[in-house]
PDB file of C-alpha atoms in Angstrom:
ATOM      1  CA  MET A   1      20.127  65.670  27.687  1.00  0.00           C
ATOM      2  CA  GLY A   2      19.338  62.372  25.997  1.00  0.00           C
ATOM      3  CA  LYS A   3      17.421  62.281  22.739  1.00  0.00           C
ATOM      4  CA  GLU A   4      14.530  60.190  24.139  1.00  0.00           C
ATOM      5  CA  THR A   5      14.069  62.400  27.199  1.00  0.00           C
ATOM      6  CA  ALA A   6      14.315  65.572  25.115  1.00  0.00           C
ATOM      7  CA  GLY A   7      11.656  64.202  22.758  1.00  0.00           C
ATOM      8  CA  THR A   8       9.355  63.483  25.649  1.00  0.00           C
ATOM      9  CA  ALA A   9       9.754  67.032  26.976  1.00  0.00           C
ATOM     10  CA  TYR A  10       9.189  68.387  23.480  1.00  0.00           C
ATOM     11  CA  ASP A  11       5.973  66.416  23.033  1.00  0.00           C
ATOM     12  CA  ILE A  12       4.641  67.515  26.433  1.00  0.00           C
ATOM     13  CA  VAL A  13       5.386  71.183  25.873  1.00  0.00           C
ATOM     14  CA  ARG A  14       4.131  71.030  22.277  1.00  0.00           C
ATOM     15  CA  ALA A  15       0.749  69.768  23.510  1.00  0.00           C
ATOM     16  CA  SER A  16       0.493  72.240  26.400  1.00  0.00           C
ATOM     17  CA  SER A  17      -1.537  75.456  26.445  1.00  0.00           C
ATOM     18  CA  LEU A  18       1.731  77.344  26.865  1.00  0.00           C
ATOM     19  CA  ALA A  19       2.800  76.422  23.305  1.00  0.00           C
ATOM     20  CA  ARG A  20      -0.401  77.425  21.532  1.00  0.00           C
ATOM     21  CA  GLY A  21       0.439  78.965  18.149  1.00  0.00           C
ATOM     22  CA  MET A  22       4.054  77.787  18.227  1.00  0.00           C
ATOM     23  CA  THR A  23       5.680  76.016  15.314  1.00  0.00           C
ATOM     24  CA  ASP A  24       7.930  73.007  15.887  1.00  0.00           C
ATOM     25  CA  ALA A  25      10.914  75.332  15.557  1.00  0.00           C
ATOM     26  CA  ASP A  26       9.408  77.706  18.139  1.00  0.00           C
ATOM     27  CA  VAL A  27       9.007  74.905  20.675  1.00  0.00           C
ATOM     28  CA  ARG A  28      12.575  73.729  20.156  1.00  0.00           C
ATOM     29  CA  ALA A  29      13.873  77.302  20.491  1.00  0.00           C
ATOM     30  CA  PHE A  30      11.815  77.732  23.660  1.00  0.00           C
ATOM     31  CA  LEU A  31      13.236  74.559  25.220  1.00  0.00           C
ATOM     32  CA  ALA A  32      16.761  75.581  24.206  1.00  0.00           C
ATOM     33  CA  SER A  33      16.435  79.003  25.853  1.00  0.00           C
ATOM     34  CA  SER A  34      18.694  79.784  28.797  1.00  0.00           C
ATOM     35  CA  LYS A  35      15.547  80.923  30.618  1.00  0.00           C
ATOM     36  CA  VAL A  36      14.046  77.436  30.535  1.00  0.00           C
ATOM     37  CA  ARG A  37      15.481  74.533  32.513  1.00  0.00           C
ATOM     38  CA  ARG A  38      14.506  71.066  33.631  1.00  0.00           C
ATOM     39  CA  ARG A  39      14.587  70.063  37.270  1.00  0.00           C
ATOM     40  CA  GLU A  40      14.600  66.524  38.592  1.00  0.00           C
ATOM     41  CA  LEU A  41      13.072  65.974  42.022  1.00  0.00           C
ATOM     42  CA  PRO A  42      13.420  62.910  44.244  1.00  0.00           C
ATOM     43  CA  ARG A  43      10.433  61.758  46.249  1.00  0.00           C
ATOM     44  CA  GLY A  44       9.951  64.407  48.952  1.00  0.00           C
ATOM     45  CA  GLY A  45      11.747  67.061  46.888  1.00  0.00           C
ATOM     46  CA  ILE A  46      10.276  70.570  47.072  1.00  0.00           C
ATOM     47  CA  VAL A  47       9.626  72.623  43.934  1.00  0.00           C
ATOM     48  CA  PHE A  48       9.176  75.769  46.039  1.00  0.00           C
ATOM     49  CA  HIS A  49       8.480  76.533  49.704  1.00  0.00           C
ATOM     50  CA  GLU A  50       5.686  78.501  51.282  1.00  0.00           C
ATOM     51  CA  GLY A  51       6.838  82.114  51.630  1.00  0.00           C
ATOM     52  CA  ASP A  52       9.296  81.921  48.709  1.00  0.00           C
ATOM     53  CA  MET A  53       9.108  84.615  46.063  1.00  0.00           C
ATOM     54  CA  PRO A  54       8.370  83.172  42.603  1.00  0.00           C
ATOM     55  CA  ARG A  55      11.220  82.689  40.161  1.00  0.00           C
ATOM     56  CA  GLY A  56       9.111  81.473  37.279  1.00  0.00           C
ATOM     57  CA  LEU A  57       6.277  79.145  36.344  1.00  0.00           C
ATOM     58  CA  TYR A  58       6.354  75.364  36.092  1.00  0.00           C
ATOM     59  CA  LEU A  59       5.125  72.511  33.915  1.00  0.00           C
ATOM     60  CA  LEU A  60       5.046  68.922  35.068  1.00  0.00           C
ATOM     61  CA  LEU A  61       7.012  66.622  32.759  1.00  0.00           C
ATOM     62  CA  SER A  62       6.788  63.367  34.707  1.00  0.00           C
ATOM     63  CA  GLY A  63       5.925  62.013  38.145  1.00  0.00           C
ATOM     64  CA  ALA A  64       3.389  63.459  40.562  1.00  0.00           C
ATOM     65  CA  LEU A  65       3.303  66.454  42.885  1.00  0.00           C
ATOM     66  CA  GLU A  66       1.079  67.606  45.729  1.00  0.00           C
ATOM     67  CA  ILE A  67       0.209  71.166  46.701  1.00  0.00           C
ATOM     68  CA  ARG A  68       0.181  71.545  50.476  1.00  0.00           C
ATOM     69  CA  ARG A  69       0.063  74.138  53.217  1.00  0.00           C
ATOM     70  CA  ASP A  70       1.281  73.962  56.820  1.00  0.00           C
ATOM     71  CA  THR A  71      -0.936  75.218  59.619  1.00  0.00           C
ATOM     72  CA  SER A  72       0.363  77.161  62.626  1.00  0.00           C
ATOM     73  CA  SER A  73       0.071  73.949  64.664  1.00  0.00           C
ATOM     74  CA  GLY A  74       2.368  72.130  62.239  1.00  0.00           C
ATOM     75  CA  ARG A  75      -0.341  70.088  60.517  1.00  0.00           C
ATOM     76  CA  GLN A  76      -0.021  69.533  56.764  1.00  0.00           C
ATOM     77  CA  VAL A  77      -3.111  70.427  54.740  1.00  0.00           C
ATOM     78  CA  PHE A  78      -3.509  68.796  51.329  1.00  0.00           C
ATOM     79  CA  LEU A  79      -4.814  71.263  48.725  1.00  0.00           C
ATOM     80  CA  SER A  80      -4.481  69.574  45.351  1.00  0.00           C
ATOM     81  CA  GLU A  81      -2.404  67.260  43.201  1.00  0.00           C
ATOM     82  CA  ILE A  82      -0.506  67.722  39.949  1.00  0.00           C
ATOM     83  CA  GLN A  83      -0.126  64.513  37.992  1.00  0.00           C
ATOM     84  CA  THR A  84      -0.892  65.239  34.331  1.00  0.00           C
ATOM     85  CA  PRO A  85       2.188  65.881  32.133  1.00  0.00           C
ATOM     86  CA  GLY A  86       1.995  69.418  30.773  1.00  0.00           C
ATOM     87  CA  GLU A  87      -0.021  70.699  33.740  1.00  0.00           C
ATOM     88  CA  MET A  88       1.063  74.228  34.618  1.00  0.00           C
ATOM     89  CA  PHE A  89       1.350  75.669  38.113  1.00  0.00           C
ATOM     90  CA  GLY A  90       2.722  78.721  39.895  1.00  0.00           C
ATOM     91  CA  GLU A  91       1.910  81.104  37.040  1.00  0.00           C
ATOM     92  CA  VAL A  92      -0.465  83.357  39.003  1.00  0.00           C
ATOM     93  CA  TYR A  93       2.114  83.990  41.721  1.00  0.00           C
ATOM     94  CA  GLU A  94       4.744  84.613  39.068  1.00  0.00           C
ATOM     95  CA  VAL A  95       2.774  87.276  37.228  1.00  0.00           C
ATOM     96  CA  LEU A  96       1.548  88.971  40.419  1.00  0.00           C
ATOM     97  CA  GLN A  97       4.952  88.599  42.102  1.00  0.00           C
ATOM     98  CA  LYS A  98       3.337  87.500  45.339  1.00  0.00           C
ATOM     99  CA  PRO A  99       5.004  85.028  47.738  1.00  0.00           C
ATOM    100  CA  TYR A 100       3.667  81.487  47.652  1.00  0.00           C
ATOM    101  CA  ASP A 101       1.085  80.709  50.331  1.00  0.00           C
ATOM    102  CA  MET A 102       1.594  76.968  49.809  1.00  0.00           C
ATOM    103  CA  TYR A 103       4.362  74.602  48.769  1.00  0.00           C
ATOM    104  CA  VAL A 104       4.702  71.870  46.153  1.00  0.00           C
ATOM    105  CA  GLU A 105       6.260  68.506  46.999  1.00  0.00           C
ATOM    106  CA  ALA A 106       7.078  65.510  44.807  1.00  0.00           C
ATOM    107  CA  VAL A 107       5.257  62.380  45.975  1.00  0.00           C
ATOM    108  CA  LYS A 108       7.479  60.254  43.739  1.00  0.00           C
ATOM    109  CA  LYS A 109      10.461  60.867  41.491  1.00  0.00           C
ATOM    110  CA  SER A 110       9.405  63.710  39.216  1.00  0.00           C
ATOM    111  CA  GLU A 111      10.662  66.194  36.662  1.00  0.00           C
ATOM    112  CA  VAL A 112       9.410  69.720  36.042  1.00  0.00           C
ATOM    113  CA  LEU A 113      10.152  72.397  33.482  1.00  0.00           C
ATOM    114  CA  GLU A 114      10.967  75.745  35.097  1.00  0.00           C
ATOM    115  CA  VAL A 115      10.367  78.834  32.958  1.00  0.00           C
ATOM    116  CA  SER A 116      12.300  81.751  34.430  1.00  0.00           C
ATOM    117  CA  SER A 117      10.695  85.051  35.388  1.00  0.00           C
ATOM    118  CA  ALA A 118      13.056  86.769  32.949  1.00  0.00           C
ATOM    119  CA  ILE A 119      11.006  85.561  30.013  1.00  0.00           C
ATOM    120  CA  PHE A 120       7.981  87.531  31.245  1.00  0.00           C
ATOM    121  CA  SER A 121       9.748  90.779  32.066  1.00  0.00           C
ATOM    122  CA  LEU A 122       8.577  93.691  29.938  1.00  0.00           C
ATOM    123  CA  ALA A 123      11.817  95.496  30.742  1.00  0.00           C
ATOM    124  CA  GLY A 124      14.688  93.582  29.238  1.00  0.00           C
ATOM    125  CA  GLY A 125      12.737  90.388  28.758  1.00  0.00           C
ATOM    126  CA  ASP A 126      13.157  87.894  25.931  1.00  0.00           C
ATOM    127  CA  LEU A 127      11.551  89.393  22.818  1.00  0.00           C
ATOM    128  CA  SER A 128      11.919  86.239  20.700  1.00  0.00           C
ATOM    129  CA  ARG A 129       8.827  84.866  18.985  1.00  0.00           C
ATOM    130  CA  PRO A 130       8.486  81.869  21.402  1.00  0.00           C
ATOM    131  CA  ALA A 131       8.741  84.173  24.445  1.00  0.00           C
ATOM    132  CA  LEU A 132       6.116  86.538  23.056  1.00  0.00           C
ATOM    133  CA  LEU A 133       3.775  83.619  22.327  1.00  0.00           C
ATOM    134  CA  VAL A 134       4.245  82.332  25.884  1.00  0.00           C
ATOM    135  CA  GLN A 135       3.256  85.752  27.228  1.00  0.00           C
ATOM    136  CA  GLN A 136       0.152  85.826  25.002  1.00  0.00           C
ATOM    137  CA  ASN A 137      -0.792  82.275  25.934  1.00  0.00           C
ATOM    138  CA  LEU A 138      -0.589  83.076  29.623  1.00  0.00           C
ATOM    139  CA  MET A 139      -3.406  85.589  29.193  1.00  0.00           C
ATOM    140  CA  ARG A 140      -5.540  82.834  27.674  1.00  0.00           C
ATOM    141  CA  VAL A 141      -4.613  80.477  30.534  1.00  0.00           C
ATOM    142  CA  PHE A 142      -5.645  83.107  33.102  1.00  0.00           C
ATOM    143  CA  ALA A 143      -8.980  83.602  31.335  1.00  0.00           C
ATOM    144  CA  GLN A 144      -9.625  79.839  31.345  1.00  0.00           C
ATOM    145  CA  LYS A 145      -8.737  79.565  35.029  1.00  0.00           C
ATOM    146  CA  ALA A 146     -10.963  82.538  35.865  1.00  0.00           C
ATOM    147  CA  TYR A 147     -13.843  80.807  34.074  1.00  0.00           C
ATOM    148  CA  ALA A 148     -13.122  77.566  35.952  1.00  0.00           C
ATOM    149  CA  MET A 149     -13.068  79.513  39.224  1.00  0.00           C
ATOM    150  CA  ARG A 150     -16.478  80.948  38.358  1.00  0.00           C
ATOM    151  CA  GLY A 151     -17.764  77.391  38.070  1.00  0.00           C
ATOM    152  CA  ARG A 152     -16.215  76.441  41.382  1.00  0.00           C
ATOM    153  CA  ILE A 153     -17.801  79.436  43.101  1.00  0.00           C
ATOM    154  CA  GLN A 154     -21.196  78.324  41.783  1.00  0.00           C
ATOM    155  CA  VAL A 155     -20.595  74.832  43.179  1.00  0.00           C
ATOM    156  CA  LEU A 156     -19.399  76.080  46.571  1.00  0.00           C
ATOM    157  CA  ALA A 157     -22.318  78.525  46.799  1.00  0.00           C
ATOM    158  CA  SER A 158     -24.740  75.590  46.760  1.00  0.00           C
ATOM    159  CA  GLY A 159     -26.227  74.749  50.137  1.00  0.00           C
ATOM    160  CA  SER A 160     -25.648  71.159  51.211  1.00  0.00           C
ATOM    161  CA  LEU A 161     -22.838  68.834  50.177  1.00  0.00           C
ATOM    162  CA  ARG A 162     -25.331  66.889  48.070  1.00  0.00           C
ATOM    163  CA  GLU A 163     -26.323  70.057  46.249  1.00  0.00           C
ATOM    164  CA  LYS A 164     -22.648  70.846  45.621  1.00  0.00           C
ATOM    165  CA  LEU A 165     -22.066  67.356  44.248  1.00  0.00           C
ATOM    166  CA  ALA A 166     -25.168  67.508  42.037  1.00  0.00           C
ATOM    167  CA  ARG A 167     -24.027  70.784  40.448  1.00  0.00           C
ATOM    168  CA  LEU A 168     -20.465  69.519  40.029  1.00  0.00           C
ATOM    169  CA  PHE A 169     -21.602  66.233  38.482  1.00  0.00           C
ATOM    170  CA  PHE A 170     -23.896  67.925  35.955  1.00  0.00           C
ATOM    171  CA  ASP A 171     -21.050  70.262  34.984  1.00  0.00           C
ATOM    172  CA  HIS A 172     -18.926  67.196  34.111  1.00  0.00           C
ATOM    173  CA  LEU A 173     -21.600  64.809  32.875  1.00  0.00           C
ATOM    174  CA  ALA A 174     -20.997  62.839  29.675  1.00  0.00           C
ATOM    175  CA  ASP A 175     -23.772  61.618  27.374  1.00  0.00           C
ATOM    176  CA  ASP A 176     -23.486  58.069  28.738  1.00  0.00           C
ATOM    177  CA  GLY A 177     -24.070  59.240  32.309  1.00  0.00           C
ATOM    178  CA  THR A 178     -20.482  58.992  33.481  1.00  0.00           C
ATOM    179  CA  VAL A 179     -18.995  61.868  35.443  1.00  0.00           C
ATOM    180  CA  GLU A 180     -15.641  62.897  33.986  1.00  0.00           C
ATOM    181  CA  ILE A 181     -13.667  63.993  37.046  1.00  0.00           C
ATOM    182  CA  ALA A 182     -10.265  62.292  36.950  1.00  0.00           C
ATOM    183  CA  VAL A 183      -9.150  63.070  40.501  1.00  0.00           C
ATOM    184  CA  ASN A 184      -9.055  61.085  43.715  1.00  0.00           C
ATOM    185  CA  ARG A 185     -11.413  61.682  46.626  1.00  0.00           C
ATOM    186  CA  GLU A 186      -8.876  63.639  48.609  1.00  0.00           C
ATOM    187  CA  THR A 187      -8.508  66.114  45.760  1.00  0.00           C
ATOM    188  CA  LEU A 188     -12.269  66.260  45.215  1.00  0.00           C
ATOM    189  CA  ALA A 189     -12.843  66.878  48.930  1.00  0.00           C
ATOM    190  CA  ALA A 190     -10.299  69.718  48.894  1.00  0.00           C
ATOM    191  CA  TYR A 191     -12.030  71.216  45.842  1.00  0.00           C
ATOM    192  CA  LEU A 192     -15.400  71.113  47.648  1.00  0.00           C
ATOM    193  CA  ALA A 193     -13.894  72.387  50.923  1.00  0.00           C
ATOM    194  CA  VAL A 194     -15.113  69.359  52.905  1.00  0.00           C
ATOM    195  CA  THR A 195     -13.359  66.489  54.652  1.00  0.00           C
ATOM    196  CA  ARG A 196     -12.700  63.272  52.782  1.00  0.00           C
ATOM    197  CA  PRO A 197     -14.813  61.166  55.222  1.00  0.00           C
ATOM    198  CA  SER A 198     -17.770  63.536  54.725  1.00  0.00           C
ATOM    199  CA  LEU A 199     -17.436  63.216  50.958  1.00  0.00           C
ATOM    200  CA  SER A 200     -17.196  59.419  51.110  1.00  0.00           C
ATOM    201  CA  ARG A 201     -20.273  59.174  53.342  1.00  0.00           C
ATOM    202  CA  GLU A 202     -22.329  61.361  51.011  1.00  0.00           C
ATOM    203  CA  LEU A 203     -21.269  59.438  47.901  1.00  0.00           C
ATOM    204  CA  SER A 204     -22.130  56.149  49.633  1.00  0.00           C
ATOM    205  CA  ALA A 205     -25.533  57.521  50.649  1.00  0.00           C
ATOM    206  CA  MET A 206     -26.264  58.710  47.112  1.00  0.00           C
ATOM    207  CA  ALA A 207     -25.280  55.298  45.756  1.00  0.00           C
ATOM    208  CA  LYS A 208     -27.553  53.496  48.255  1.00  0.00           C
ATOM    209  CA  GLU A 209     -30.441  55.749  47.247  1.00  0.00           C
ATOM    210  CA  GLY A 210     -29.959  54.816  43.596  1.00  0.00           C
ATOM    211  CA  LEU A 211     -28.781  58.232  42.431  1.00  0.00           C
ATOM    212  CA  LEU A 212     -25.277  57.115  41.475  1.00  0.00           C
ATOM    213  CA  ALA A 213     -23.112  54.100  40.792  1.00  0.00           C
ATOM    214  CA  VAL A 214     -19.737  54.613  42.450  1.00  0.00           C
ATOM    215  CA  ASP A 215     -16.647  52.493  41.814  1.00  0.00           C
ATOM    216  CA  GLY A 216     -13.511  54.219  43.117  1.00  0.00           C
ATOM    217  CA  ARG A 217     -12.910  57.275  40.917  1.00  0.00           C
ATOM    218  CA  HIS A 218     -15.578  56.163  38.453  1.00  0.00           C
ATOM    219  CA  ILE A 219     -19.000  57.709  39.006  1.00  0.00           C
ATOM    220  CA  ARG A 220     -22.102  57.250  36.859  1.00  0.00           C
ATOM    221  CA  VAL A 221     -25.409  59.049  37.302  1.00  0.00           C
ATOM    222  CA  ILE A 222     -28.276  56.549  37.495  1.00  0.00           C
ATOM    223  CA  ASP A 223     -31.255  58.835  38.137  1.00  0.00           C
ATOM    224  CA  ARG A 224     -30.756  62.192  36.408  1.00  0.00           C
ATOM    225  CA  ALA A 225     -34.217  63.507  37.228  1.00  0.00           C
ATOM    226  CA  ARG A 226     -33.801  62.978  40.982  1.00  0.00           C
ATOM    227  CA  LEU A 227     -30.285  64.378  40.930  1.00  0.00           C
ATOM    228  CA  GLU A 228     -31.541  67.489  39.101  1.00  0.00           C
ATOM    229  CA  SER A 229     -33.947  68.120  41.982  1.00  0.00           C
ATOM    230  CA  TYR A 230     -30.908  69.074  44.115  1.00  0.00           C
ATOM    231  CA  LEU A 231     -29.828  71.856  41.773  1.00  0.00           C
TER     232      LEU A 231
END
């Protein structure tokens, strides 16, 4: 492992929610553990397949991944993307020990950090300080994701697509009127459980009506009062 690459992995893990409360020495000990390994994936490489039993949890170090599911007819369904270094995935399946109901594929050359199931085992698991902190931090991660899911349920419970978008935009609205959602439309459509064309049509309509200014991923609320009327 080269010094530059190792430093990059260190910085990413150090800044992640998994390393909360760790000292520099803890992070280095964690990365040096036999239960933690780095995996390089070529474009099209699979982190895990649908139906596999979990072997650990994962952190993205570099590149970009997509979460997908195959239908019975053989069609691929896009669910989400993973493109932020330090982003964690697979942890819920790991803790519950449930088979994956989706798969993760690299859309370009990528590298992930795989944290083995052994580190979470209460029977014979790693009792080092870094391992114990990882276990504690996972509880905090689950709580944060449960809170985020609560917000998503509120959005999805809204009636029309415009009402869903209004609630979502106000949940992510900055003081200057910009909407801080750093995902592409395909990901946003999957989050809202609608098709991408439907989402694009609604955003275009809202822009024409003077509610929003839309420029690719960048969205700014123009008329807050009118948008609030859809809540």
